[in-house]
Coordinates of N, CA and C in Angstrom, one line a residue:
X1 N 12.3 7.3 15.2 CA 12.0 7.1 13.6 C 10.4 7.1 13.7
X2 N 9.9 7.7 12.5 CA 8.4 7.8 12.2 C 8.0 6.3 11.9
X3 N 6.8 6.0 12.0 CA 5.9 5.0 11.6 C 5.1 4.9 10.4
X4 N 5.7 4.8 9.3 CA 5.0 5.2 7.9 C 3.6 4.3 7.9
X5 N 2.6 5.1 7.7 CA 1.2 4.4 7.5 C 0.3 4.9 6.4
X6 N -0.4 4.1 5.8 CA -1.6 4.6 4.9 C -2.7 5.0 5.5
X7 N -3.7 6.0 5.2 CA -5.0 5.7 5.5 C -5.9 6.3 4.3
X8 N -7.1 5.5 4.0 CA -7.8 6.1 3.1 C -9.1 6.7 3.6
X9 N -9.5 7.9 3.5 CA -10.7 8.5 4.2 C -11.9 8.1 3.2
X10 N -12.8 7.3 3.3 CA -13.7 6.9 2.5 C -14.8 7.8 2.3
X11 N -15.0 8.8 3.2 CA -15.9 9.9 2.8 C -15.2 10.8 1.9
X12 N -13.8 10.9 1.5 CA -13.4 12.0 0.6 C -13.1 11.2 -1.0
X13 N -12.9 9.9 -1.3 CA -12.7 9.2 -2.1 C -13.7 9.4 -3.4
X14 N -13.2 9.7 -4.5 CA -14.2 9.9 -5.7 C -13.9 9.0 -6.9
X15 N -13.2 7.9 -6.5 CA -12.9 6.9 -7.4 C -12.3 7.5 -8.9
X16 N -11.4 8.3 -8.6 CA -10.8 9.0 -9.9 C -9.7 8.3 -10.4
X17 N -9.0 7.3 -9.5 CA -7.9 6.3 -9.8 C -6.6 7.2 -10.2
X18 N -6.4 8.3 -9.7 CA -5.2 9.0 -10.0 C -4.2 8.4 -9.0
X19 N -4.5 7.8 -8.0 CA -3.5 7.0 -7.3 C -3.0 6.0 -8.0
X20 N -4.0 5.3 -8.7 CA -3.5 3.9 -9.2 C -2.4 4.4 -10.5
X21 N -3.0 5.4 -11.4 CA -2.2 5.9 -12.3 C -0.8 6.5 -12.0
X22 N -1.0 7.1 -10.9 CA 0.3 7.7 -10.5 C 1.4 6.6 -10.1
X23 N 1.1 5.7 -9.4 CA 1.8 4.6 -9.1 C 2.3 3.9 -10.2
X24 N 1.5 3.4 -11.0 CA 1.8 2.8 -12.5 C 3.2 3.8 -13.2
X25 N 2.8 4.7 -13.3 CA 3.6 5.7 -14.3 C 5.0 5.8 -13.5
X26 N 5.0 6.2 -11.9 CA 6.1 6.4 -11.3 C 7.0 5.1 -11.3
X27 N 6.7 4.1 -11.3 CA 7.3 2.7 -11.1 C 7.7 1.8 -12.2
X28 N 6.9 2.4 -13.4 CA 6.8 1.4 -14.6 C 6.4 0.1 -14.2
X29 N 5.2 0.1 -13.5 CA 4.6 -1.2 -13.0 C 4.2 -2.0 -14.5
X30 N 4.6 -3.1 -14.5 CA 4.1 -4.0 -15.9 C 2.6 -4.2 -15.9
X31 N 2.0 -4.3 -17.0 CA 0.9 -4.6 -17.4 C 0.4 -6.0 -16.7
X32 N -0.8 -5.6 -15.9 CA -1.4 -6.8 -15.3 C -1.1 -6.7 -13.7
X33 N -0.1 -6.1 -13.5 CA 0.2 -5.6 -12.0 C -0.6 -4.3 -11.3
X34 N -1.2 -4.5 -10.4 CA -1.8 -3.3 -9.7 C -1.1 -3.1 -8.3
X35 N -0.2 -2.3 -8.2 CA 0.0 -2.2 -6.8 C -0.8 -1.4 -5.9
X36 N -1.5 -0.8 -6.6 CA -2.8 0.2 -5.8 C -3.9 0.1 -6.6
X37 N -5.1 0.0 -6.1 CA -6.2 -0.1 -6.8 C -7.4 0.4 -6.0
X38 N -8.4 1.1 -6.6 CA -9.7 1.4 -6.1 C -10.9 0.7 -6.0
X39 N -11.5 0.5 -4.9 CA -12.6 -0.6 -4.6 C -13.7 0.1 -4.2
X40 N -14.8 -0.2 -4.8 CA -16.1 0.6 -4.4 C -16.9 -0.4 -3.8
X41 N -17.4 -0.1 -2.7 CA -18.3 -0.8 -1.8 C -19.7 -0.3 -1.9
X42 N -20.5 -1.2 -2.1 CA -22.3 -0.8 -2.3 C -22.1 0.2 -3.6
X43 N -21.7 -0.2 -4.6 CA -21.6 0.6 -5.9 C -23.0 0.8 -6.3
X44 N -23.1 2.2 -6.6 CA -24.6 2.5 -7.1 C -25.8 2.6 -6.1
X45 N -25.6 2.2 -5.0 CA -26.5 2.1 -3.6 C -26.4 3.3 -2.8
X46 N -27.2 3.3 -2.0 CA -27.0 4.5 -0.9 C -26.0 3.9 0.0
X47 N -24.9 5.0 0.6 CA -24.0 4.5 1.3 C -22.5 4.0 0.7
X48 N -22.8 4.3 -0.8 CA -21.5 4.1 -1.5 C -20.3 4.6 -1.2
X49 N -19.1 3.7 -1.1 CA -17.8 4.2 -0.5 C -16.8 3.7 -1.6
X50 N -16.2 4.5 -1.9 CA -14.6 4.0 -2.7 C -13.5 4.1 -1.6
X51 N -12.6 3.0 -1.6 CA -11.4 3.1 -1.0 C -10.2 2.8 -1.8
X52 N -9.3 3.4 -1.7 CA -8.0 3.3 -2.3 C -7.2 2.1 -1.8
X53 N -6.9 1.0 -2.3 CA -6.1 0.0 -1.4 C -4.9 -0.5 -2.0
X54 N -4.1 -0.8 -1.1 CA -2.7 -1.4 -1.6 C -2.1 -2.0 -0.4
X55 N -0.5 -2.4 -0.2 CA -0.2 -2.9 0.8 C -0.2 -1.8 1.8
X56 N -0.6 -2.3 3.0 CA -0.9 -1.2 4.4 C 0.4 -1.3 5.0
X57 N 1.4 -2.1 4.9 CA 2.5 -2.3 5.7 C 2.3 -2.4 6.9
X58 N 1.7 -3.6 7.2 CA 1.3 -4.0 8.5 C 2.2 -4.1 9.7
X59 N 1.9 -3.9 10.8 CA 2.7 -4.0 12.1 C 3.2 -5.4 12.0
X60 N 2.3 -6.7 11.9 CA 2.8 -7.8 12.2 C 2.0 -8.4 10.9
X61 N 2.9 -8.2 9.8 CA 2.8 -8.6 8.4 C 2.2 -9.9 8.1
X62 N 1.1 -10.4 7.7 CA 0.8 -12.0 7.6 C 1.4 -12.5 6.6
X63 N 2.0 -11.5 5.5 CA 2.6 -12.1 4.4 C 4.1 -12.8 4.6
X64 N 4.7 -11.9 5.6 CA 6.0 -12.2 6.0 C 5.8 -13.5 6.9
X65 N 4.8 -13.7 7.8 CA 4.6 -14.7 8.4 C 4.6 -16.1 7.7
X66 N 4.3 -16.0 6.6 CA 3.9 -17.1 5.7 C 5.0 -17.7 4.7
X67 N 5.8 -16.7 4.4 CA 6.7 -16.8 3.5 C 7.7 -17.8 3.7
X68 N 7.9 -18.9 2.8 CA 8.6 -20.0 3.3 C 10.4 -19.5 2.9
X69 N 10.6 -18.6 2.4 CA 12.1 -18.2 2.1 C 12.2 -16.8 2.7
X70 N 11.6 -16.3 3.6 CA 11.7 -15.0 4.4 C 12.2 -14.1 3.4
X71 N 11.5 -13.8 2.2 CA 11.8 -12.5 1.6 C 11.3 -11.2 2.0
X72 N 10.6 -11.3 2.9 CA 9.9 -9.8 3.6 C 10.8 -9.4 4.7
X73 N 11.0 -8.2 4.6 CA 11.6 -7.6 5.9 C 11.2 -6.1 6.1
X74 N 11.2 -5.5 7.4 CA 10.5 -4.2 7.8 C 11.8 -3.2 7.9
X75 N 11.7 -2.1 7.4 CA 12.6 -1.1 7.5 C 12.7 -0.3 8.8
X76 N 13.4 0.6 9.0 CA 13.3 1.3 10.5 C 12.2 2.2 10.2
X77 N 11.4 2.5 9.2 CA 10.6 3.5 9.1 C 9.1 2.5 9.1
X78 N 9.1 1.2 9.3 CA 8.2 0.1 9.5 C 7.6 0.0 8.3
X79 N 8.3 0.0 7.0 CA 7.5 -0.4 5.7 C 7.9 -1.6 5.3
X80 N 7.1 -2.4 4.9 CA 7.2 -3.9 4.7 C 7.7 -4.1 3.4
X81 N 8.8 -4.6 3.0 CA 9.5 -4.7 1.6 C 9.7 -6.2 1.5
X82 N 10.0 -6.6 0.2 CA 10.3 -7.7 0.0 C 11.6 -7.7 -1.0
X83 N 12.5 -8.8 -1.1 CA 13.5 -9.2 -2.1 C 13.0 -10.2 -3.2
X84 N 13.1 -9.6 -4.3 CA 12.7 -10.2 -5.7 C 13.6 -11.6 -6.0
X85 N 14.7 -11.4 -5.6 CA 15.8 -12.2 -5.6 C 15.6 -13.6 -4.7
X86 N 15.1 -13.3 -3.6 CA 14.7 -14.4 -2.7 C 13.2 -15.1 -3.0
X87 N 12.3 -14.3 -3.6 CA 11.0 -14.6 -4.0 C 11.1 -16.1 -4.8
X88 N 10.2 -17.1 -4.4 CA 9.8 -18.1 -5.3 C 8.6 -18.1 -6.1
X89 N 7.8 -17.3 -5.8 CA 6.6 -17.1 -6.4 C 5.5 -18.0 -6.1
X90 N 5.7 -18.7 -4.8 CA 4.7 -19.5 -4.2 C 3.2 -19.2 -4.1
X91 N 3.0 -17.8 -3.7 CA 1.6 -17.4 -3.7 C 1.2 -17.3 -2.4
X92 N 1.8 -17.8 -1.2 CA 1.4 -17.9 0.0 C 1.1 -16.5 0.7
X93 N 1.8 -15.6 0.3 CA 1.7 -14.2 0.7 C 0.5 -13.7 0.2
X94 N 0.0 -13.9 -1.0 CA -1.3 -13.5 -1.5 C -2.4 -14.0 -0.9
X95 N -2.5 -15.4 -0.6 CA -3.4 -15.9 0.2 C -3.5 -15.3 2.0
X96 N -2.4 -15.0 2.3 CA -2.5 -14.6 3.7 C -2.7 -13.0 3.8
X97 N -2.7 -12.2 2.7 CA -2.7 -11.1 2.7 C -4.2 -10.4 2.9
X98 N -4.8 -9.7 4.1 CA -6.3 -9.3 4.0 C -6.5 -8.0 3.0
X99 N -5.6 -7.6 2.3 CA -5.7 -6.5 1.6 C -5.5 -6.9 -0.1
X100 N -5.3 -7.9 -0.3 CA -4.8 -8.5 -1.5 C -3.8 -7.7 -2.1
X101 N -2.6 -7.4 -1.4 CA -1.7 -6.5 -2.1 C -0.5 -7.4 -2.9
X102 N -0.2 -8.4 -2.6 CA 0.9 -9.4 -3.4 C 0.1 -9.7 -4.7
X103 N 0.9 -9.1 -5.8 CA 0.4 -9.3 -7.1 C 1.6 -10.3 -8.0
X104 N 1.2 -10.8 -8.8 CA 2.0 -11.6 -9.8 C 2.0 -11.5 -11.3
X105 N 3.0 -11.3 -12.1 CA 2.7 -11.1 -13.5 C 2.3 -12.1 -14.4
X106 N 2.2 -13.2 -13.8 CA 1.4 -14.3 -14.7 C 0.6 -15.4 -13.8
X107 N -0.6 -16.0 -14.4 CA -1.5 -16.8 -13.7 C -0.8 -18.1 -14.0
X108 N -0.9 -19.1 -12.8 CA -0.1 -20.4 -13.0 C 0.1 -20.8 -11.6
X109 N 0.7 -22.2 -11.7 CA 0.8 -22.9 -10.5 C 1.9 -22.4 -9.8
X110 N 2.2 -23.0 -8.7 CA 3.4 -23.0 -7.7 C 4.5 -22.6 -8.4
X111 N 5.2 -21.5 -8.4 CA 6.4 -21.1 -8.9 C 6.4 -20.5 -10.3
X112 N 5.2 -20.9 -11.1 CA 5.3 -20.5 -12.5 C 4.7 -19.2 -12.6
X113 N 4.3 -18.6 -11.5 CA 3.6 -17.2 -11.7 C 4.5 -16.1 -11.8
X114 N 5.9 -16.1 -11.4 CA 6.8 -15.4 -11.5 C 7.0 -14.5 -10.2
X115 N 7.9 -13.5 -10.1 CA 8.3 -13.2 -8.8 C 7.0 -12.0 -8.3
X116 N 6.9 -12.0 -7.1 CA 5.7 -11.3 -6.6 C 6.1 -9.9 -6.5
X117 N 5.0 -8.9 -6.9 CA 5.3 -7.4 -6.7 C 4.3 -6.7 -5.8
X118 N 4.4 -5.8 -5.0 CA 3.6 -5.0 -4.3 C 3.9 -3.6 -4.1
X119 N 3.1 -2.8 -3.4 CA 3.3 -1.7 -2.9 C 4.6 -1.5 -2.2
X120 N 5.5 -0.5 -2.5 CA 6.9 -0.6 -1.6 C 6.8 0.7 -0.6
X121 N 5.7 1.3 -0.6 CA 5.5 2.8 0.0 C 6.5 3.8 -0.6
X122 N 6.8 3.5 -2.0 CA 7.7 4.4 -2.7 C 9.2 4.3 -2.1
X123 N 9.4 3.2 -1.4 CA 10.9 2.8 -0.8 C 11.7 1.9 -1.5
X124 N 11.3 1.4 -2.5 CA 11.8 0.4 -3.5 C 12.2 -1.0 -2.8
X125 N 13.6 -1.2 -2.9 CA 14.0 -2.6 -2.2 C 15.1 -2.6 -1.8
X126 N 15.8 -4.1 -1.5 CA 17.0 -3.9 -0.6 C 18.3 -3.5 -1.4
X127 N 18.1 -3.3 -2.7 CA 19.4 -2.7 -3.6 C 19.9 -1.4 -2.9
X128 N 20.9 -0.9 -3.4 CA 21.4 0.5 -3.0 C 20.5 1.5 -3.6
X129 N 20.1 2.5 -2.7 CA 19.2 3.4 -3.1 C 19.7 4.3 -4.6
X130 N 18.5 4.5 -5.3 CA 18.2 5.2 -6.4 C 19.4 4.7 -7.7
X131 N 19.4 3.4 -7.5 CA 20.3 2.8 -8.7 C 19.3 2.2 -9.7
X132 N 19.9 1.8 -10.9 CA 19.2 1.3 -11.9 C 18.6 -0.1 -11.6
X133 N 19.4 -0.7 -11.2 CA 19.0 -2.1 -10.6 C 17.8 -2.0 -9.7
X134 N 17.8 -1.2 -8.7 CA 16.7 -0.8 -7.8 C 15.5 -0.4 -8.3
X135 N 15.6 0.4 -9.5 CA 14.5 0.9 -10.0 C 13.9 0.0 -11.1
X136 N 14.8 -1.1 -11.7 CA 14.3 -1.9 -12.7 C 13.5 -3.1 -11.7
X137 N 13.8 -3.3 -10.8 CA 13.0 -4.6 -9.9 C 12.0 -3.8 -9.1
X138 N 12.1 -2.7 -8.5 CA 11.1 -2.2 -7.6 C 10.5 -0.7 -7.8
X139 N 11.0 0.0 -8.7 CA 10.5 1.3 -9.0 C 11.4 2.4 -8.4
X140 N 10.8 3.4 -8.3 CA 11.4 4.8 -7.7 C 11.4 4.7 -6.2
X141 N 12.6 5.3 -5.7 CA 12.7 5.4 -4.3 C 12.5 6.7 -3.8
X142 N 11.3 7.2 -3.7 CA 10.8 8.6 -3.1 C 11.2 8.6 -1.8
X143 N 11.2 7.5 -0.8 CA 11.8 8.0 0.6 C 13.0 8.2 0.8
X144 N 13.8 7.8 -0.3 CA 15.2 8.2 -0.1 C 15.5 9.5 -0.3
X145 N 14.4 10.0 -1.3 CA 14.6 11.6 -1.8 C 14.0 12.5 -0.8
X146 N 13.5 11.8 0.4 CA 12.9 12.8 1.3 C 11.3 13.1 0.8
X147 N 10.8 12.3 -0.1 CA 9.4 12.3 -0.6 C 8.2 11.4 -0.1
X148 N 7.0 11.6 0.0 CA 6.1 10.8 0.2 C 5.8 10.0 -0.8
X149 N 4.9 8.7 -0.7 CA 4.6 7.9 -1.8 C 3.7 8.8 -2.8
X150 N 4.0 8.8 -4.1 CA 3.6 9.5 -5.1 C 1.7 9.3 -5.2
X151 N 1.3 8.1 -4.7 CA -0.2 8.0 -4.9 C -1.0 9.2 -3.9
X152 N -0.6 9.1 -2.8 CA -1.0 10.1 -1.7 C -0.9 11.6 -2.1
X153 N 0.4 11.9 -3.1 CA 0.6 13.3 -3.2 C -0.2 13.7 -4.5
X154 N -0.7 12.5 -5.2 CA -1.5 12.9 -6.4 C -2.9 12.9 -5.9
X155 N -3.4 12.5 -4.9 CA -4.8 12.5 -4.5 C -5.4 13.8 -4.6
X156 N -6.4 14.0 -5.4 CA -6.8 15.5 -5.4 C -7.8 15.9 -4.2
X157 N -8.4 14.8 -3.6 CA -9.1 15.2 -2.7 C -8.5 14.9 -1.1
X158 N -7.4 14.5 -1.2 CA -6.8 14.2 0.0 C -7.4 13.1 0.7
X159 N -8.0 12.1 0.2 CA -8.7 10.9 0.6 C -7.5 10.2 1.2
X160 N -6.5 9.9 0.2 CA -5.5 8.9 0.5 C -4.3 9.8 1.2
X161 N -3.9 9.1 2.5 CA -2.9 9.9 3.4 C -1.8 8.8 3.4
X162 N -0.5 9.2 3.5 CA 0.5 8.6 3.7 C 1.8 9.4 4.3
X163 N 2.4 8.7 5.4 CA 3.3 9.3 6.2 C 3.4 8.8 7.3
X164 N 4.0 9.7 8.6 CA 4.0 9.3 9.9 C 2.6 9.0 10.3
X165 N 2.4 7.9 11.1 CA 1.2 7.4 11.7 C 0.5 8.4 12.6
X166 N 1.4 9.1 13.2 CA 0.9 10.0 14.3 C 0.4 11.0 13.7
X167 N 0.8 11.6 12.7 CA 0.3 12.9 12.0 C -0.8 12.4 11.0
X168 N -0.9 11.0 10.4 CA -2.0 10.9 9.6 C -3.0 10.7 10.8
X169 N -3.0 10.1 11.8 CA -4.2 10.0 12.7 C -4.7 11.2 13.2
X170 N -3.9 12.2 13.3 CA -4.2 13.5 13.8 C -5.1 14.3 12.9
X171 N -4.5 14.0 11.6 CA -5.5 14.6 10.3 C -6.8 14.0 10.3
X172 N -6.9 12.7 10.5 CA -8.0 12.0 10.3 C -9.0 12.4 11.5
X173 N -8.5 12.7 12.6 CA -9.4 13.0 13.9 C -9.8 14.3 13.8
X174 N -9.0 15.1 13.2 CA -9.5 16.7 13.0 C -10.9 16.7 12.0
X175 N -10.6 15.7 10.8 CA -11.8 15.8 10.0 C -13.0 15.2 10.3
X176 N -12.8 14.0 11.1 CA -14.0 13.5 11.9 C -14.7 14.4 12.5
X177 N -13.8 15.1 13.6 CA -14.2 16.1 14.4 C -15.2 17.3 13.6
X178 N -14.5 17.7 12.6 CA -15.4 18.7 11.9 C -16.4 18.4 11.2
X179 N -16.7 17.1 10.8 CA -17.8 16.8 9.9 C -19.0 15.8 11.0
X180 N -18.5 15.8 12.3 CA -19.2 15.1 13.1 C -19.4 13.7 13.0
X181 N -18.7 12.9 12.1 CA -19.0 11.6 12.0 C -17.9 11.1 11.2
X182 N -17.5 9.8 11.0 CA -16.6 9.3 10.1 C -16.9 7.8 9.8
X183 N -16.3 7.5 8.6 CA -17.0 6.2 8.1 C -15.9 5.0 8.7
X184 N -15.1 5.6 9.4 CA -14.0 4.5 9.8 C -12.8 4.7 9.2
X185 N -11.5 4.6 9.7 CA -10.3 4.5 9.2 C -10.0 3.4 8.5
X186 N -10.6 3.2 7.3 CA -10.4 2.0 6.5 C -9.2 1.1 6.7
X187 N -9.1 0.1 7.2 CA -8.0 -0.9 7.3 C -6.9 -0.5 8.5
X188 N -7.0 0.4 9.0 CA -6.2 0.8 9.9 C -6.0 -0.1 11.2
X189 N -7.4 -0.5 11.5 CA -7.4 -1.7 12.7 C -6.6 -2.9 12.3
X190 N -7.0 -3.3 11.2 CA -6.6 -4.7 10.6 C -4.9 -4.6 10.4
X191 N -4.6 -3.5 9.7 CA -3.0 -3.4 9.5 C -2.4 -3.2 10.4
X192 N -2.7 -2.2 11.5 CA -1.8 -1.8 12.6 C -2.1 -2.2 14.0
X193 N -3.4 -2.8 14.0 CA -3.9 -3.6 15.3 C -3.9 -2.6 16.5
X194 N -4.6 -1.1 15.9 CA -4.8 -0.2 16.8 C -5.9 0.8 16.4
X195 N -6.6 1.6 16.9 CA -7.7 2.4 16.4 C -7.2 3.7 16.3
X196 N -7.8 4.7 15.6 CA -7.8 6.1 15.6 C -8.7 6.5 16.7
X197 N -8.2 6.9 17.7 CA -9.2 7.5 18.7 C -9.9 8.7 18.5
X198 N -11.0 8.8 18.2 CA -11.9 10.3 17.8 C -12.6 10.7 19.3

């Protein structure tokens, strides 16, 4: 079974936010929730880079390690998902995540912020595939339809890659070889505890 991963090539990202818009539209993400966002580092200075960020579906997910109700689980494709029925809105996952992926619909104290929401790699949640209940809670289940996450499919520069980790690493390696340098496979080592050997 494939190990699904994200990779954002910071050399290609143009901060167009197509990935953010595609995600919000595909899943009817509520106002105030951003499952994906584009962050610019060194904005307006030499060496400026933009990176599309979301849940990286980590190998040893810190969000899952701190969840007091064990609402997180990992699929056979290594996608980290959660159950909104089990979530108590404590916020521990938000503080544990190095990517800031967990989002809440309201600002507030323990339990008053609502159910956590995050990127699902377009795999939805624990409910039956492609049902109205699943869509209402988690959005579209593109993986069940044999499709990749829409954020990566809509990326005009193909900066954001999603899919089988081995294929993604091979694509990135080829890019770095062609251009003679790389800015690093952003987030790869943190999320997957491995490097892309170039």
